[in-house]
CSV table of C-alpha atoms in Angstrom, one decimal:
chain,number,residue,atom,x,y,z
S,1,MET,CA,54.4,89.6,-15.4
S,2,LYS,CA,51.4,91.3,-13.9
S,3,LYS,CA,49.9,87.9,-12.8
S,4,THR,CA,53.2,87.0,-11.1
S,5,LEU,CA,53.4,90.4,-9.3
S,6,THR,CA,49.8,90.1,-8.1
S,7,LEU,CA,50.4,86.6,-6.8
S,8,LEU,CA,53.5,87.8,-5.0
S,9,ILE,CA,51.6,90.6,-3.3
S,10,ILE,CA,48.8,88.2,-2.3
S,11,THR,CA,51.4,85.8,-0.9
S,12,ILE,CA,53.1,88.5,1.2
S,13,LEU,CA,49.7,89.8,2.5
S,14,PHE,CA,48.7,86.2,3.4
S,15,CYS,CA,51.9,85.6,5.2
S,16,SER,CA,51.7,88.9,7.1
S,17,PHE,CA,48.1,88.0,8.1
S,18,ASN,CA,49.2,84.6,9.4
S,19,ILE,CA,52.1,86.1,11.3
S,20,GLU,CA,49.9,88.7,12.9
S,21,ASN,CA,47.4,86.0,13.9
S,22,HIS,CA,50.2,83.9,15.3
S,23,LYS,CA,51.3,86.8,17.4
S,24,LYS,CA,47.8,87.3,18.8
S,25,SER,CA,47.5,83.6,19.5
S,26,ILE,CA,50.8,83.6,21.4
S,27,LEU,CA,49.7,86.6,23.5
S,28,LYS,CA,46.3,85.0,24.2
S,29,ASN,CA,48.0,81.8,25.3
S,30,ARG,CA,50.3,83.7,27.6
S,31,GLU,CA,47.4,85.4,29.3
S,32,SER,CA,45.7,82.1,29.9
S,33,ILE,CA,48.8,80.4,31.4
S,34,VAL,CA,47.9,78.9,34.7
S,35,VAL,CA,49.9,80.6,37.5
S,36,LYS,CA,49.8,79.7,41.2
S,37,ILE,CA,49.7,82.8,43.5
S,38,ASP,CA,50.1,82.9,47.2
S,39,THR,CA,51.3,86.4,48.1
S,40,ILE,CA,50.7,89.5,50.2
S,41,LEU,CA,51.3,92.7,48.3
S,42,THR,CA,51.8,96.2,49.6
S,43,VAL,CA,50.0,98.7,47.4
S,44,GLU,CA,49.8,102.5,47.6
S,45,ILE,CA,46.0,103.2,47.9
S,46,GLY,CA,44.7,106.6,48.8
S,47,GLY,CA,48.0,107.8,50.0
S,48,VAL,CA,48.5,104.8,52.4
S,49,LYS,CA,50.4,101.6,51.9
S,50,GLN,CA,47.7,98.9,52.1
S,51,PHE,CA,48.0,95.1,52.2
S,52,VAL,CA,46.3,92.9,49.6
S,53,GLU,CA,46.5,89.1,49.8
S,54,ILE,CA,46.0,87.0,46.7
S,55,LYS,CA,45.7,83.2,46.9
S,56,THR,CA,45.0,80.8,44.0
S,57,ASP,CA,46.2,77.6,42.4
S,58,ASP,CA,45.1,78.9,39.0
S,59,SER,CA,45.2,82.6,38.2
S,60,THR,CA,42.7,82.1,35.3
S,61,ARG,CA,39.9,81.5,37.8
S,62,PRO,CA,37.4,84.3,38.6
S,63,VAL,CA,38.3,86.7,41.4
S,64,LEU,CA,36.4,86.9,44.6
S,65,LEU,CA,37.3,89.9,46.8
S,66,PHE,CA,36.1,90.1,50.4
S,67,LEU,CA,35.5,93.4,52.1
S,68,SER,CA,36.0,93.0,55.9
S,69,GLY,CA,33.6,93.9,58.6
S,70,GLY,CA,34.4,96.4,61.3
S,71,PRO,CA,35.2,99.1,60.5
S,72,GLY,CA,38.8,98.4,61.5
S,73,GLY,CA,38.4,94.6,61.1
S,74,SER,CA,40.6,92.1,59.2
S,75,MET,CA,39.5,88.7,57.7
S,76,MET,CA,42.9,87.5,56.6
S,77,ASN,CA,43.7,85.3,59.6
S,78,SER,CA,40.2,83.5,59.6
S,79,ALA,CA,39.8,83.2,55.9
S,80,SER,CA,40.8,79.6,55.5
S,81,LYS,CA,37.7,78.6,57.5
S,82,TYR,CA,35.2,79.9,54.9
S,83,THR,CA,37.3,79.6,51.7
S,84,ASN,CA,38.6,76.1,51.9
S,85,LYS,CA,36.2,75.1,49.1
S,86,LEU,CA,36.0,78.5,47.4
S,87,LYS,CA,39.7,78.4,46.8
S,88,ASP,CA,39.2,75.6,44.3
S,89,LYS,CA,36.9,77.7,42.2
S,90,PHE,CA,38.1,81.3,42.7
S,91,THR,CA,41.2,83.4,43.1
S,92,ILE,CA,40.6,84.6,46.7
S,93,VAL,CA,41.6,88.2,47.5
S,94,GLN,CA,41.6,89.7,51.0
S,95,TRP,CA,42.3,93.3,51.8
S,96,ASP,CA,43.2,95.0,55.1
S,97,GLN,CA,41.6,98.4,54.8
S,98,ARG,CA,43.2,101.5,56.2
S,99,GLY,CA,43.2,101.5,60.0
S,100,ALA,CA,42.9,97.7,60.0
S,101,GLY,CA,45.1,94.6,60.4
S,102,LYS,CA,48.5,94.5,58.6
S,103,THR,CA,47.8,97.9,57.0
S,104,LEU,CA,47.5,99.6,60.4
S,105,GLU,CA,50.6,97.8,61.6
S,106,LEU,CA,52.5,99.2,58.7
S,107,ASN,CA,51.2,102.8,58.7
S,108,PRO,CA,48.3,104.5,60.4
S,109,SER,CA,46.0,106.6,58.2
S,110,PRO,CA,47.5,110.1,57.9
S,111,ILE,CA,43.9,111.5,57.9
S,112,GLN,CA,40.8,110.7,59.9
S,113,PRO,CA,39.1,107.9,57.9
S,114,SER,CA,35.7,108.6,56.4
S,115,VAL,CA,33.1,106.7,54.5
S,116,VAL,CA,33.9,108.6,51.3
S,117,GLN,CA,37.7,108.0,51.6
S,118,MET,CA,37.2,104.3,52.2
S,119,GLU,CA,34.8,104.0,49.3
S,120,ASN,CA,37.5,105.5,47.1
S,121,ASP,CA,40.0,103.1,48.5
S,122,THR,CA,37.7,100.2,47.6
S,123,TYR,CA,37.5,101.2,43.9
S,124,GLU,CA,41.2,101.7,43.7
S,125,VAL,CA,41.8,98.2,45.2
S,126,ILE,CA,39.4,96.7,42.6
S,127,GLN,CA,41.2,98.5,39.8
S,128,PHE,CA,44.6,97.3,41.0
S,129,ILE,CA,43.3,93.7,41.3
S,130,SER,CA,41.7,93.7,37.9
S,131,LYS,CA,44.8,95.0,36.3
S,132,LYS,CA,47.1,92.6,38.2
S,133,LEU,CA,45.0,89.6,37.4
S,134,LYS,CA,43.8,90.7,34.0
S,135,LYS,CA,40.1,90.6,34.8
S,136,LYS,CA,37.4,92.9,33.4
S,137,LYS,CA,35.0,91.9,36.3
S,138,ILE,CA,35.2,90.4,39.7
S,139,TYR,CA,32.9,88.9,42.3
S,140,LEU,CA,32.7,91.1,45.4
S,141,ALA,CA,31.6,90.1,48.9
S,142,GLY,CA,30.9,92.6,51.7
S,143,CYS,CA,30.7,91.4,55.3
S,144,SER,CA,28.7,93.6,57.7
S,145,TRP,CA,30.4,97.1,57.6
S,146,GLY,CA,32.0,95.9,54.3
S,147,ASN,CA,28.6,96.4,52.7
S,148,ILE,CA,28.9,100.1,53.1
S,149,LEU,CA,31.8,99.9,50.7
S,150,GLY,CA,30.4,97.1,48.6
S,151,PHE,CA,27.0,98.8,47.8
S,152,TYR,CA,28.9,101.9,46.8
S,153,ILE,CA,30.6,99.8,44.1
S,154,VAL,CA,27.2,98.3,43.2
S,155,GLU,CA,25.7,101.8,42.8
S,156,LYS,CA,28.6,103.7,41.1
S,157,HIS,CA,30.7,101.0,39.3
S,158,PRO,CA,28.4,97.9,38.5
S,159,GLU,CA,30.4,97.4,35.3
S,160,VAL,CA,33.3,95.9,37.3
S,161,LEU,CA,31.2,93.2,39.0
S,162,HIS,CA,30.0,89.8,37.9
S,163,SER,CA,27.8,89.9,41.0
S,164,TYR,CA,27.7,91.2,44.6
S,165,LEU,CA,27.4,89.1,47.7
S,166,ALA,CA,25.9,91.0,50.7
S,167,ILE,CA,26.7,89.1,53.9
S,168,ASN,CA,24.9,90.3,57.0
S,169,PRO,CA,24.6,93.7,55.3
S,170,VAL,CA,24.4,97.1,56.9
S,171,VAL,CA,21.2,98.3,55.1
S,172,SER,CA,19.7,100.9,57.4
S,173,GLN,CA,21.7,100.9,60.6
S,174,MET,CA,19.7,103.6,62.3
S,175,ALA,CA,16.6,101.5,62.2
S,176,SER,CA,18.6,98.4,63.0
S,177,GLU,CA,20.1,99.9,66.2
S,178,LYS,CA,16.7,101.1,67.4
S,179,LEU,CA,15.3,97.5,67.0
S,180,LEU,CA,18.4,96.2,68.7
S,181,LEU,CA,18.0,98.5,71.7
S,182,ILE,CA,14.4,97.5,72.2
S,183,ARG,CA,15.3,93.8,72.1
S,184,LEU,CA,18.2,94.2,74.6
S,185,LYS,CA,16.0,96.1,77.1
S,186,GLU,CA,13.5,93.2,76.9
S,187,VAL,CA,16.2,90.6,77.4
S,188,TYR,CA,17.8,92.4,80.3
S,189,GLU,CA,14.6,93.8,82.0
S,190,ASN,CA,15.6,92.0,85.3
S,191,ASN,CA,19.3,93.0,85.1
S,192,GLU,CA,19.6,96.3,87.0
S,193,ILE,CA,23.1,97.2,85.7
S,194,ALA,CA,22.3,96.4,82.0
S,195,LEU,CA,19.0,98.2,82.1
S,196,LYS,CA,20.6,101.3,83.7
S,197,GLU,CA,23.3,101.5,81.0
S,198,LEU,CA,20.9,100.8,78.1
S,199,SER,CA,18.5,103.4,79.4
S,200,THR,CA,21.2,106.1,78.8
S,201,VAL,CA,21.7,105.2,75.1
S,202,LYS,CA,20.6,107.8,72.6
S,203,ILE,CA,19.9,107.0,69.0
S,204,PRO,CA,21.3,108.6,66.9
S,205,PHE,CA,24.4,108.0,69.0
S,206,GLU,CA,25.6,111.2,70.7
S,207,ARG,CA,28.7,109.7,72.4
S,208,ALA,CA,30.9,106.7,72.0
S,209,GLU,CA,29.4,105.2,75.2
S,210,ASP,CA,26.1,104.9,73.5
S,211,LEU,CA,27.5,102.5,70.9
S,212,PHE,CA,29.6,100.7,73.6
S,213,PHE,CA,26.7,99.9,75.9
S,214,ILE,CA,24.7,98.4,73.0
S,215,ARG,CA,27.6,96.3,71.8
S,216,LYS,CA,28.5,95.3,75.4
S,217,TRP,CA,25.1,93.8,76.1
S,218,LEU,CA,24.6,92.4,72.6
S,219,PHE,CA,27.9,90.5,72.9
S,220,ASP,CA,27.0,89.4,76.4
S,221,MET,CA,23.7,88.1,75.2
S,222,ASP,CA,25.6,86.1,72.6
S,223,GLY,CA,27.6,84.4,75.3
S,224,LYS,CA,30.8,86.4,74.8
S,225,ASP,CA,32.1,86.6,78.4
S,226,TYR,CA,34.8,89.2,77.6
S,227,ALA,CA,32.1,91.9,76.9
S,228,ILE,CA,31.5,92.8,80.6
S,229,LYS,CA,35.2,93.0,81.5
S,230,ASP,CA,36.9,96.3,82.0
S,231,ASN,CA,39.7,95.6,79.4
S,232,PHE,CA,37.0,95.2,76.7
S,233,LYS,CA,35.6,98.6,77.6
S,234,ASP,CA,39.1,100.1,77.3
S,235,PHE,CA,39.7,98.4,74.0
S,236,PHE,CA,36.3,99.4,72.6
S,237,LEU,CA,36.6,103.0,73.6
S,238,GLU,CA,40.1,103.2,72.1
S,239,TRP,CA,38.6,101.8,68.8
S,240,THR,CA,35.9,104.6,68.9
S,241,LYS,CA,38.6,107.3,68.8
S,242,THR,CA,39.1,106.4,65.1
S,243,TRP,CA,35.8,104.8,64.1
S,244,PHE,CA,33.0,106.5,66.1
S,245,PRO,CA,32.9,109.4,63.6
S,246,VAL,CA,32.7,106.9,60.7
S,247,TRP,CA,29.9,104.9,62.4
S,248,GLN,CA,28.0,108.1,62.9
S,249,GLU,CA,28.2,108.6,59.1
S,250,VAL,CA,27.0,105.0,58.6
S,251,MET,CA,24.0,105.7,60.8
S,252,ASN,CA,22.8,108.2,58.1
S,253,ILE,CA,22.9,105.6,55.3
S,254,ASN,CA,19.5,104.3,54.3
S,255,LEU,CA,19.7,102.0,51.3
S,256,PRO,CA,15.9,101.4,51.0
S,257,LYS,CA,15.5,105.1,50.2
S,258,THR,CA,18.7,105.7,48.2
S,259,LEU,CA,19.5,102.5,46.3
S,260,ILE,CA,16.5,100.5,44.9
S,261,GLU,CA,17.5,99.9,41.3
S,262,VAL,CA,20.9,98.4,40.5
S,263,LYS,CA,22.6,97.1,37.4
S,264,CYS,CA,24.3,93.9,38.6
S,265,PRO,CA,23.1,90.7,40.3
S,266,VAL,CA,22.9,91.0,44.1
S,267,TYR,CA,22.7,88.0,46.5
S,268,PHE,CA,21.9,88.4,50.2
S,269,PHE,CA,23.3,86.1,52.9
S,270,VAL,CA,21.6,86.6,56.3
S,271,GLY,CA,21.5,84.9,59.7
S,272,LYS,CA,18.0,84.0,60.8
S,273,ASP,CA,18.6,85.5,64.2
S,274,ASP,CA,20.8,88.4,63.3
S,275,ILE,CA,19.8,91.5,65.3
S,276,GLN,CA,23.1,93.4,64.9
S,277,THR,CA,22.2,94.1,61.3
S,278,SER,CA,18.5,93.3,61.3
S,279,THR,CA,17.4,90.4,59.2
S,280,LYS,CA,13.9,91.8,59.1
S,281,ILE,CA,15.2,95.1,57.6
S,282,THR,CA,17.4,93.2,55.1
S,283,LYS,CA,14.4,91.1,53.9
S,284,GLU,CA,12.3,94.2,53.4
S,285,TYR,CA,15.1,95.8,51.4
S,286,PHE,CA,15.5,92.6,49.3
S,287,GLU,CA,11.9,92.7,48.3
S,288,LYS,CA,12.1,96.3,47.2
S,289,MET,CA,15.4,96.0,45.2
S,290,LYS,CA,15.2,95.9,41.4
S,291,THR,CA,18.1,94.1,39.8
S,292,PRO,CA,18.9,91.7,36.9
S,293,LYS,CA,19.2,88.8,39.3
S,294,LYS,CA,18.8,88.5,43.1
S,295,ASP,CA,18.2,86.0,45.8
S,296,LEU,CA,18.2,85.8,49.6
S,297,TYR,CA,19.8,82.9,51.5
S,298,LEU,CA,18.7,82.4,55.1
S,299,PHE,CA,21.0,80.7,57.5
S,300,GLU,CA,18.9,78.9,60.1
S,301,TYR,CA,21.6,78.5,62.7
S,302,SER,CA,23.3,81.8,62.5
S,303,LYS,CA,23.2,85.3,63.9
S,304,HIS,CA,26.0,87.6,62.6
S,305,SER,CA,29.1,86.5,60.6
S,306,ILE,CA,27.3,83.6,58.9
S,307,GLN,CA,30.5,82.8,56.8
S,308,GLU,CA,32.1,81.6,60.1
S,309,SER,CA,29.1,80.0,61.8
S,310,GLU,CA,27.9,78.0,58.7
S,311,PRO,CA,31.0,78.0,56.3
S,312,GLU,CA,30.0,74.8,54.5
S,313,LYS,CA,26.6,76.1,53.5
S,314,PHE,CA,28.0,79.5,52.7
S,315,GLN,CA,30.5,78.2,50.2
S,316,ASN,CA,28.2,75.7,48.6
S,317,ILE,CA,25.7,78.4,47.8
S,318,ILE,CA,28.3,80.6,46.1
S,319,ILE,CA,29.7,77.7,44.1
S,320,GLU,CA,26.5,75.9,43.1
S,321,ASN,CA,23.9,78.8,43.0
S,322,ILE,CA,25.9,81.9,42.0
S,323,LEU,CA,29.1,81.0,40.2
S,324,SER,CA,27.3,78.6,37.8
S,325,LYS,CA,24.7,81.3,36.9
S,326,ASN,CA,27.1,84.3,36.1
S,327,THR,CA,29.2,85.0,33.1
S,328,ILE,CA,32.9,84.7,33.5
S,329,ASP,CA,35.6,86.7,31.5
């Protein structure tokens, strides 16, 4: 009788164990079901409704989130140019930050944007994406200004990142703007109007016109004809009403002094002739940085925004050199 009872108990326990394992197997399979996503979501972030776009043919792929340049810029409309190959390897996520793109169209920020507020927004967006797509870690790419937000995540929340991609990064913008001003004065030494305007510029910037004159002649040097037209000045000075205070904050950020040792892989993408965010300064920072993995990729035919000027090379590096070397969930 005792043997029969013991056998019965063992059988029940064995069946229960198998049922529990079966349940876990079903849940795991559900999580790994391939789902195609092509959607724009409106998410409450930092008290503002913000737009997040998710595109993938396979939701089990690793997530790559882009942080737009600007501030006040959007990358959604141009994304296809530099993600046409990445989309086959990643779930691509774009986000229109407060005061930018579709988010601005829907609702202006109820408060004056600040670096701290937008850093907090960034972490909230990553938390939302990670929960939505069931990922412990993501790949994060900051473009120009987006690196202010991206390096904040690298410093404060490296545990959420497989690796960080710093594209034409803002590293020490005060030093970069000083070098830029010197260069512009050299280029325009025989242009009376340009030299007169550039000679009024104070660094650190004291007024919105300081930043405007530097960008006006930088863009003109790059062949952008619109830069010397009155409507560009009107547009730029309107932009500064929101973003000049933020840019003054940015001018005080100096990563070579405040962020040397990081706990996740960091990869730099820089244009050989970028003087907007100085390649020279970025290279020096790269040499100083201590990190589990790092590399710097130089784009010979680019200045700023290398993802648009050399999109093929940009994507191949991410797929072949970075994705293959980092652990996926």
